[in-house]
mmCIF file of C-alpha atoms in Angstrom:
data_model
loop_
_atom_site.group_PDB
_atom_site.id
_atom_site.type_symbol
_atom_site.label_atom_id
_atom_site.label_comp_id
_atom_site.label_asym_id
_atom_site.label_seq_id
_atom_site.Cartn_x
_atom_site.Cartn_y
_atom_site.Cartn_z
ATOM 1 C CA MET A 125 -10.224 2.746 -19.204
ATOM 2 C CA ALA A 126 -11.500 0.767 -16.193
ATOM 3 C CA LEU A 127 -14.399 -0.567 -18.252
ATOM 4 C CA VAL A 128 -12.035 -1.533 -21.067
ATOM 5 C CA TYR A 129 -9.776 -3.400 -18.663
ATOM 6 C CA GLN A 130 -12.747 -5.164 -17.059
ATOM 7 C CA ARG A 131 -13.845 -6.556 -20.427
ATOM 8 C CA LEU A 132 -10.301 -7.573 -21.366
ATOM 9 C CA ALA A 133 -9.833 -9.278 -17.993
ATOM 10 C CA LEU A 134 -13.038 -11.259 -18.458
ATOM 11 C CA ARG A 135 -11.975 -12.238 -21.957
ATOM 12 C CA PHE A 136 -8.484 -13.386 -20.917
ATOM 13 C CA GLY A 137 -9.532 -14.941 -17.635
ATOM 14 C CA ILE A 138 -7.796 -12.571 -15.216
ATOM 15 C CA ILE A 139 -10.181 -13.621 -12.481
ATOM 16 C CA ASP A 140 -9.755 -14.058 -8.735
ATOM 17 C CA VAL A 141 -11.478 -17.337 -7.886
ATOM 18 C CA PRO A 142 -12.357 -17.671 -4.155
ATOM 19 C CA ASN A 143 -10.506 -20.244 -2.068
ATOM 20 C CA GLY A 144 -10.245 -21.090 1.619
ATOM 21 C CA ARG A 145 -8.133 -17.986 2.325
ATOM 22 C CA SER A 146 -10.368 -15.541 0.414
ATOM 23 C CA SER A 147 -12.662 -12.940 1.964
ATOM 24 C CA HIS A 148 -14.993 -12.938 -1.058
ATOM 25 C CA ALA A 149 -17.430 -15.564 -2.303
ATOM 26 C CA LEU A 150 -17.743 -14.878 -6.049
ATOM 27 C CA PRO A 151 -15.175 -14.892 -8.908
ATOM 28 C CA THR A 152 -14.048 -11.291 -9.425
ATOM 29 C CA VAL A 153 -11.920 -9.499 -12.018
ATOM 30 C CA ARG A 154 -8.375 -9.055 -10.708
ATOM 31 C CA GLY A 155 -5.889 -6.361 -11.694
ATOM 32 C CA GLY A 156 -8.151 -3.296 -11.691
ATOM 33 C CA GLY A 157 -5.299 -1.442 -10.030
ATOM 34 C CA ILE A 158 -3.710 -1.166 -13.470
ATOM 35 C CA LEU A 159 -5.210 2.329 -13.291
ATOM 36 C CA PHE A 160 -2.478 3.402 -10.844
ATOM 37 C CA PRO A 161 0.615 2.838 -13.022
ATOM 38 C CA PHE A 162 -1.266 4.198 -16.028
ATOM 39 C CA ALA A 163 -2.027 7.365 -14.027
ATOM 40 C CA VAL A 164 1.718 7.775 -13.423
ATOM 41 C CA ILE A 165 2.488 7.199 -17.119
ATOM 42 C CA PHE A 166 -0.173 9.703 -18.231
ATOM 43 C CA TRP A 167 1.242 12.264 -15.757
ATOM 44 C CA TRP A 168 4.759 11.635 -17.094
ATOM 45 C CA MET A 169 3.580 12.247 -20.669
ATOM 46 C CA ALA A 170 1.625 15.373 -19.702
ATOM 47 C CA TYR A 171 4.431 16.955 -17.665
ATOM 48 C CA ASP A 172 7.423 16.855 -20.017
ATOM 49 C CA PHE A 173 8.627 13.370 -19.063
ATOM 50 C CA MET A 174 9.774 14.288 -15.562
ATOM 51 C CA HIS A 175 11.212 11.673 -13.170
ATOM 52 C CA THR A 176 11.713 9.146 -15.958
ATOM 53 C CA TRP A 177 13.665 6.708 -13.760
ATOM 54 C CA MET A 178 10.798 6.512 -11.276
ATOM 55 C CA VAL A 179 8.341 5.913 -14.117
ATOM 56 C CA LEU A 180 10.528 3.163 -15.564
ATOM 57 C CA GLY A 181 10.575 1.586 -12.125
ATOM 58 C CA ILE A 182 6.802 1.461 -11.846
ATOM 59 C CA VAL A 183 6.565 0.068 -15.402
ATOM 60 C CA TRP A 184 8.863 -2.827 -14.434
ATOM 61 C CA ILE A 185 6.996 -3.480 -11.208
ATOM 62 C CA ALA A 186 3.555 -3.189 -12.822
ATOM 63 C CA THR A 187 4.553 -5.556 -15.624
ATOM 64 C CA ILE A 188 5.812 -8.354 -13.353
ATOM 65 C CA SER A 189 2.814 -7.859 -11.058
ATOM 66 C CA LEU A 190 0.334 -8.117 -13.933
ATOM 67 C CA LEU A 191 2.047 -11.306 -15.088
ATOM 68 C CA ASP A 192 1.741 -12.607 -11.534
ATOM 69 C CA ASP A 193 -1.981 -11.805 -11.617
ATOM 70 C CA MET A 194 -2.297 -13.815 -14.830
ATOM 71 C CA TYR A 195 0.154 -16.640 -14.153
ATOM 72 C CA SER A 196 2.250 -17.948 -11.276
ATOM 73 C CA ILE A 197 5.555 -16.070 -11.169
ATOM 74 C CA SER A 198 8.367 -17.268 -8.920
ATOM 75 C CA ARG A 199 8.873 -15.320 -5.700
ATOM 76 C CA LYS A 200 12.569 -14.765 -6.435
ATOM 77 C CA LEU A 201 11.801 -13.185 -9.811
ATOM 78 C CA ARG A 202 9.150 -10.910 -8.298
ATOM 79 C CA PHE A 203 11.471 -9.782 -5.513
ATOM 80 C CA GLY A 204 14.266 -9.194 -8.011
ATOM 81 C CA VAL A 205 12.108 -6.954 -10.208
ATOM 82 C CA GLN A 206 10.739 -5.139 -7.149
ATOM 83 C CA ALA A 207 14.309 -4.447 -5.996
ATOM 84 C CA LEU A 208 15.140 -3.204 -9.506
ATOM 85 C CA GLY A 209 12.117 -0.877 -9.418
ATOM 86 C CA LEU A 210 13.142 0.479 -6.015
ATOM 87 C CA THR A 211 16.660 1.052 -7.335
ATOM 88 C CA MET A 212 15.242 3.186 -10.145
ATOM 89 C CA ALA A 213 13.090 5.161 -7.701
ATOM 90 C CA PHE A 214 16.030 5.705 -5.343
ATOM 91 C CA PHE A 215 18.268 6.741 -8.252
ATOM 92 C CA ASP A 216 15.612 9.186 -9.446
ATOM 93 C CA LEU A 217 15.566 10.810 -5.983
ATOM 94 C CA GLY A 218 19.355 10.943 -5.727
ATOM 95 C CA LEU A 219 19.319 8.707 -2.664
ATOM 96 C CA PHE A 220 22.631 7.008 -3.409
ATOM 97 C CA GLU A 221 24.453 10.345 -3.271
ATOM 98 C CA GLN A 222 22.703 11.478 -0.078
ATOM 99 C CA GLU A 223 22.715 8.381 2.126
ATOM 100 C CA SER A 224 25.475 6.301 3.686
ATOM 101 C CA MET A 225 26.202 2.756 2.567
ATOM 102 C CA ILE A 226 24.974 1.530 5.947
ATOM 103 C CA MET A 227 21.543 3.159 5.562
ATOM 104 C CA ILE A 228 20.853 2.090 1.962
ATOM 105 C CA PRO A 229 20.328 -1.670 2.653
ATOM 106 C CA PHE A 230 17.940 -0.729 5.491
ATOM 107 C CA LEU A 231 15.909 1.455 3.113
ATOM 108 C CA TYR A 232 15.688 -1.443 0.641
ATOM 109 C CA PHE A 233 14.516 -3.719 3.459
ATOM 110 C CA VAL A 234 11.833 -1.230 4.556
ATOM 111 C CA GLY A 235 10.749 -0.553 0.964
ATOM 112 C CA LEU A 236 10.379 -4.225 0.048
ATOM 113 C CA GLY A 237 8.631 -4.849 3.367
ATOM 114 C CA ILE A 238 6.075 -2.093 2.757
ATOM 115 C CA MET A 239 5.539 -3.255 -0.816
ATOM 116 C CA ASN A 240 4.774 -6.843 0.127
ATOM 117 C CA ALA A 241 2.750 -5.913 3.214
ATOM 118 C CA ILE A 242 0.456 -3.700 1.152
ATOM 119 C CA ASN A 243 0.211 -6.503 -1.410
ATOM 120 C CA PHE A 244 -1.768 -8.489 1.192
ATOM 121 C CA MET A 245 -4.120 -5.550 1.731
ATOM 122 C CA ASP A 246 -6.268 -6.233 -1.323
ATOM 123 C CA GLY A 247 -8.299 -8.762 0.638
ATOM 124 C CA ILE A 248 -11.515 -6.913 1.405
ATOM 125 C CA ASN A 249 -13.512 -4.516 -0.707
ATOM 126 C CA GLY A 250 -12.418 -0.894 -0.537
ATOM 127 C CA ILE A 251 -9.420 -1.173 1.779
ATOM 128 C CA THR A 252 -6.663 -0.674 -0.819
ATOM 129 C CA GLY A 253 -8.381 2.265 -2.510
ATOM 130 C CA ILE A 254 -9.442 4.003 0.700
ATOM 131 C CA TYR A 255 -6.070 3.587 2.377
ATOM 132 C CA GLY A 256 -4.327 4.811 -0.767
ATOM 133 C CA LEU A 257 -6.698 7.761 -1.011
ATOM 134 C CA VAL A 258 -6.049 8.723 2.623
ATOM 135 C CA PHE A 259 -2.286 8.540 2.048
ATOM 136 C CA MET A 260 -2.318 10.575 -1.166
ATOM 137 C CA GLY A 261 -4.793 13.112 0.226
ATOM 138 C CA SER A 262 -2.646 13.551 3.339
ATOM 139 C CA VAL A 263 0.525 13.992 1.267
ATOM 140 C CA LEU A 264 -1.300 16.592 -0.825
ATOM 141 C CA ALA A 265 -2.279 18.494 2.344
ATOM 142 C CA ILE A 266 1.241 18.247 3.802
ATOM 143 C CA ASN A 267 2.657 19.558 0.525
ATOM 144 C CA GLN A 268 0.877 22.877 1.156
ATOM 145 C CA TYR A 269 3.214 23.725 4.045
ATOM 146 C CA MET A 270 6.150 21.464 3.133
ATOM 147 C CA PRO A 271 6.392 21.571 -0.679
ATOM 148 C CA VAL A 272 8.627 18.605 -1.426
ATOM 149 C CA PHE A 273 6.305 16.543 -3.658
ATOM 150 C CA GLU A 274 5.054 16.837 -7.240
ATOM 151 C CA GLU A 275 1.496 18.017 -6.577
ATOM 152 C CA SER A 276 0.287 17.208 -10.077
ATOM 153 C CA LEU A 277 1.455 13.580 -9.736
ATOM 154 C CA ILE A 278 -0.454 13.214 -6.469
ATOM 155 C CA ARG A 279 -3.618 14.547 -8.130
ATOM 156 C CA TYR A 280 -3.345 12.058 -11.006
ATOM 157 C CA LEU A 281 -3.027 9.209 -8.504
ATOM 158 C CA ILE A 282 -6.002 10.477 -6.499
ATOM 159 C CA ILE A 283 -8.155 10.488 -9.638
ATOM 160 C CA SER A 284 -7.127 6.905 -10.438
ATOM 161 C CA LEU A 285 -7.951 5.816 -6.878
ATOM 162 C CA VAL A 286 -11.393 7.428 -7.011
ATOM 163 C CA VAL A 287 -12.167 5.692 -10.326
ATOM 164 C CA PHE A 288 -10.974 2.355 -8.938
ATOM 165 C CA LEU A 289 -13.136 2.746 -5.826
ATOM 166 C CA ILE A 290 -16.234 3.097 -8.005
ATOM 167 C CA PHE A 291 -15.643 -0.519 -9.074
ATOM 168 C CA ASN A 292 -14.259 -1.857 -5.800
ATOM 169 C CA MET A 293 -15.890 -0.067 -2.857
ATOM 170 C CA ARG A 294 -19.183 -1.941 -2.816
ATOM 171 C CA LYS A 295 -20.739 -4.994 -1.194
ATOM 172 C CA LYS A 296 -19.925 -7.127 -4.231
ATOM 173 C CA ALA A 297 -16.830 -5.677 -5.857
ATOM 174 C CA ILE A 298 -16.685 -5.595 -9.646
ATOM 175 C CA MET A 299 -12.889 -5.784 -9.593
ATOM 176 C CA PHE A 300 -9.950 -6.092 -7.208
ATOM 177 C CA ALA A 301 -6.701 -4.148 -7.404
ATOM 178 C CA GLY A 302 -4.630 -7.309 -7.812
ATOM 179 C CA ASP A 303 -0.859 -7.394 -7.429
ATOM 180 C CA ILE A 304 -0.449 -4.786 -10.144
ATOM 181 C CA GLY A 305 -2.572 -2.338 -8.164
ATOM 182 C CA SER A 306 -1.416 -2.975 -4.610
ATOM 183 C CA ILE A 307 2.298 -3.182 -5.439
ATOM 184 C CA SER A 308 2.214 -0.187 -7.822
ATOM 185 C CA LEU A 309 0.420 1.843 -5.144
ATOM 186 C CA ALA A 310 2.951 0.723 -2.526
ATOM 187 C CA TYR A 311 5.771 1.723 -4.901
ATOM 188 C CA MET A 312 4.396 5.262 -5.128
ATOM 189 C CA MET A 313 3.922 5.439 -1.351
ATOM 190 C CA ILE A 314 7.561 4.407 -0.884
ATOM 191 C CA TYR A 315 8.645 6.973 -3.479
ATOM 192 C CA PHE A 316 6.878 9.814 -1.659
ATOM 193 C CA LEU A 317 8.036 8.630 1.777
ATOM 194 C CA THR A 318 11.642 8.415 0.554
ATOM 195 C CA GLN A 319 11.386 11.875 -0.982
ATOM 196 C CA TRP A 320 10.018 13.160 2.328
ATOM 197 C CA TYR A 321 12.717 11.378 4.325
ATOM 198 C CA LEU A 322 15.502 12.866 2.207
ATOM 199 C CA ALA A 323 14.042 16.334 2.812
ATOM 200 C CA THR A 324 13.622 15.943 6.596
ATOM 201 C CA LYS A 325 15.773 12.944 7.730
ATOM 202 C CA ASP A 326 12.901 12.155 10.118
ATOM 203 C CA TRP A 327 11.910 8.517 10.752
ATOM 204 C CA THR A 328 8.451 9.493 12.050
ATOM 205 C CA ILE A 329 7.164 9.734 8.466
ATOM 206 C CA ILE A 330 6.529 5.978 8.723
ATOM 207 C CA LEU A 331 3.580 6.787 11.000
ATOM 208 C CA MET A 332 1.741 7.737 7.794
ATOM 209 C CA LEU A 333 1.206 3.973 7.447
ATOM 210 C CA ILE A 334 0.797 3.143 11.137
ATOM 211 C CA VAL A 335 -2.678 1.565 11.135
ATOM 212 C CA TYR A 336 -2.057 -1.034 8.480
ATOM 213 C CA GLY A 337 1.638 -1.128 9.365
ATOM 214 C CA VAL A 338 0.955 -2.261 12.930
ATOM 215 C CA ASP A 339 -1.546 -4.843 11.664
ATOM 216 C CA SER A 340 1.042 -6.202 9.237
ATOM 217 C CA PHE A 341 3.983 -6.125 11.667
ATOM 218 C CA VAL A 342 2.179 -7.763 14.588
ATOM 219 C CA THR A 343 0.550 -10.383 12.349
ATOM 220 C CA LEU A 344 3.913 -11.208 10.758
ATOM 221 C CA THR A 345 5.511 -11.515 14.199
ATOM 222 C CA GLN A 346 2.714 -13.818 15.376
ATOM 223 C CA ARG A 347 3.106 -16.057 12.328
ATOM 224 C CA ILE A 348 6.870 -16.310 12.794
ATOM 225 C CA LEU A 349 6.445 -17.164 16.494
ATOM 226 C CA ARG A 350 3.945 -19.859 15.493
ATOM 227 C CA LYS A 351 6.476 -21.179 12.955
ATOM 228 C CA GLU A 352 4.125 -20.503 10.039
ATOM 229 C CA ASN A 353 5.398 -19.583 6.586
ATOM 230 C CA PRO A 354 4.859 -15.781 6.383
ATOM 231 C CA ALA A 355 4.966 -15.859 2.562
ATOM 232 C CA ILE A 356 1.840 -18.009 2.295
ATOM 233 C CA PRO A 357 -1.470 -16.079 1.972
ATOM 234 C CA HIS A 358 -3.593 -16.164 5.112
ATOM 235 C CA ARG A 359 -6.565 -14.592 6.878
ATOM 236 C CA THR A 360 -5.049 -13.606 10.224
ATOM 237 C CA HIS A 361 -4.873 -9.815 9.913
ATOM 238 C CA LEU A 362 -7.220 -7.988 12.265
ATOM 239 C CA TYR A 363 -9.294 -6.600 9.398
ATOM 240 C CA GLN A 364 -9.697 -10.146 8.052
ATOM 241 C CA PHE A 365 -10.879 -11.419 11.444
ATOM 242 C CA LEU A 366 -13.387 -8.571 11.626
ATOM 243 C CA VAL A 367 -14.767 -9.402 8.173
ATOM 244 C CA ASN A 368 -14.562 -13.201 8.092
ATOM 245 C CA GLN A 369 -15.111 -14.248 11.693
ATOM 246 C CA CYS A 370 -16.981 -11.267 13.145
ATOM 247 C CA LYS A 371 -19.020 -10.876 9.914
ATOM 248 C CA LYS A 372 -18.561 -7.118 9.697
ATOM 249 C CA ASP A 373 -19.197 -5.345 6.403
ATOM 250 C CA HIS A 374 -16.165 -5.052 4.090
ATOM 251 C CA VAL A 375 -16.699 -1.382 3.298
ATOM 252 C CA MET A 376 -17.339 -0.454 6.936
ATOM 253 C CA ILE A 377 -14.023 -2.018 8.034
ATOM 254 C CA ALA A 378 -12.186 -0.418 5.102
ATOM 255 C CA LEU A 379 -13.633 2.970 6.056
ATOM 256 C CA LEU A 380 -12.700 2.395 9.713
ATOM 257 C CA PHE A 381 -9.066 1.725 8.800
ATOM 258 C CA GLY A 382 -9.046 4.762 6.514
ATOM 259 C CA VAL A 383 -10.612 7.104 9.095
ATOM 260 C CA LEU A 384 -8.204 5.948 11.814
ATOM 261 C CA GLN A 385 -5.191 6.498 9.550
ATOM 262 C CA PHE A 386 -6.435 9.932 8.519
ATOM 263 C CA ALA A 387 -6.861 10.855 12.199
ATOM 264 C CA PHE A 388 -3.206 9.998 12.818
ATOM 265 C CA ASN A 389 -2.127 11.957 9.736
ATOM 266 C CA PHE A 390 -4.233 14.970 10.646
ATOM 267 C CA PHE A 391 -3.158 15.320 14.274
ATOM 268 C CA LEU A 392 0.489 14.374 13.747
ATOM 269 C CA TYR A 393 1.242 16.279 10.524
ATOM 270 C CA ILE A 394 -1.550 18.263 8.878
ATOM 271 C CA TYR A 395 -2.992 20.274 11.796
ATOM 272 C CA PRO A 396 0.316 21.167 13.530
ATOM 273 C CA GLN A 397 2.006 21.700 10.146
ATOM 274 C CA SER A 398 5.137 20.085 11.497
ATOM 275 C CA MET A 399 6.713 16.704 12.235
ATOM 276 C CA PRO A 400 6.088 14.900 15.532
ATOM 277 C CA SER A 401 9.044 14.668 17.902
ATOM 278 C CA ASN A 402 10.910 11.389 18.278
ATOM 279 C CA THR A 403 9.450 10.948 21.762
ATOM 280 C CA LEU A 404 5.886 11.481 20.556
ATOM 281 C CA GLY A 405 6.502 9.159 17.615
ATOM 282 C CA VAL A 406 7.661 6.335 19.897
ATOM 283 C CA ILE A 407 4.727 6.876 22.282
ATOM 284 C CA VAL A 408 2.205 6.826 19.426
ATOM 285 C CA LEU A 409 3.776 3.695 17.925
ATOM 286 C CA LEU A 410 3.874 1.742 21.206
ATOM 287 C CA ALA A 411 0.377 2.881 22.226
ATOM 288 C CA THR A 412 -1.035 1.819 18.858
ATOM 289 C CA ILE A 413 0.568 -1.636 19.145
ATOM 290 C CA ALA A 414 -0.829 -2.013 22.680
ATOM 291 C CA VAL A 415 -4.373 -1.026 21.654
ATOM 292 C CA TYR A 416 -4.145 -3.275 18.611
ATOM 293 C CA LEU A 417 -3.209 -6.287 20.757
ATOM 294 C CA LEU A 418 -5.986 -5.501 23.241
ATOM 295 C CA ILE A 419 -8.467 -5.705 20.361
ATOM 296 C CA LYS A 420 -7.021 -8.600 18.372
ATOM 297 C CA LEU A 421 -5.954 -11.130 21.006
ATOM 298 C CA PRO A 422 -9.430 -11.556 22.569
ATOM 299 C CA ILE A 423 -10.922 -12.020 19.079
ATOM 300 C CA GLU A 424 -8.314 -14.674 18.258
ATOM 301 C CA ARG A 425 -8.943 -16.515 21.518
ATOM 302 C CA LYS A 426 -12.690 -16.390 21.024
ATOM 303 C CA PHE A 427 -12.634 -17.993 17.586
ATOM 304 C CA ALA A 428 -9.793 -20.382 18.402
ATOM 305 C CA SER A 429 -11.917 -21.909 21.163
ATOM 306 C CA SER A 430 -15.138 -22.035 19.124
#
């Protein structure tokens, strides 16, 4: 299917052309992440049409994201469809019956934030696929001692991620995930995290995204403090500095982010087979932000003065 999509994308011009904010130098097929929503649809068809509302949600989100890859879709329309998709996922999980009216808007805010943060991740080769693979692999491992997820669905997504990485995790990527890939993947991450939250009521599950989450949160805060428009694409994430300014290899940085995230997942959830305490969660979060700033700020100063 990936090969079929690649040829169709070339024929219809679904190409990512490099610009001043890009981390690649050659025109590359965009939207290879179409494999992710198709994996969910194939799972749905193979397993007696379970969780239909969630599947409808990813279809809506994948459709608007593919159109955004092909054309320029207004931000308001994209956010509206993303909110609709989240509503379907939340309805599928029974969230509206289990959560208070005060908590529900916060969950929408977090969900939309994660979705759009991960949308910026498809900037260097391998990072979306590796990070997604680490997340899904960790959820699969956690499901062995805390069976709250559909294991077969996780396996379908893992297969789609592995296939995508064959085309993306290389020095010169054959295709990028595009909005359809990054946002569809984020949607599934949010779905699993929400399912996990409803089963445990534990906020520390967000540490499953701590490495890229801290990069996104701190970078967003910096841009707001500098009075920059956070909605405009940029190259100020740490991983982008490491690739573009420090000239590190795309795949090496993607692997570094993936290995670091897996280390957090392993020592916080998989090895102890439990959830970290609130105190440990806060310590890990603050320590990660501190280490991140100690690494990023000197790099920013170095290249700002050069």
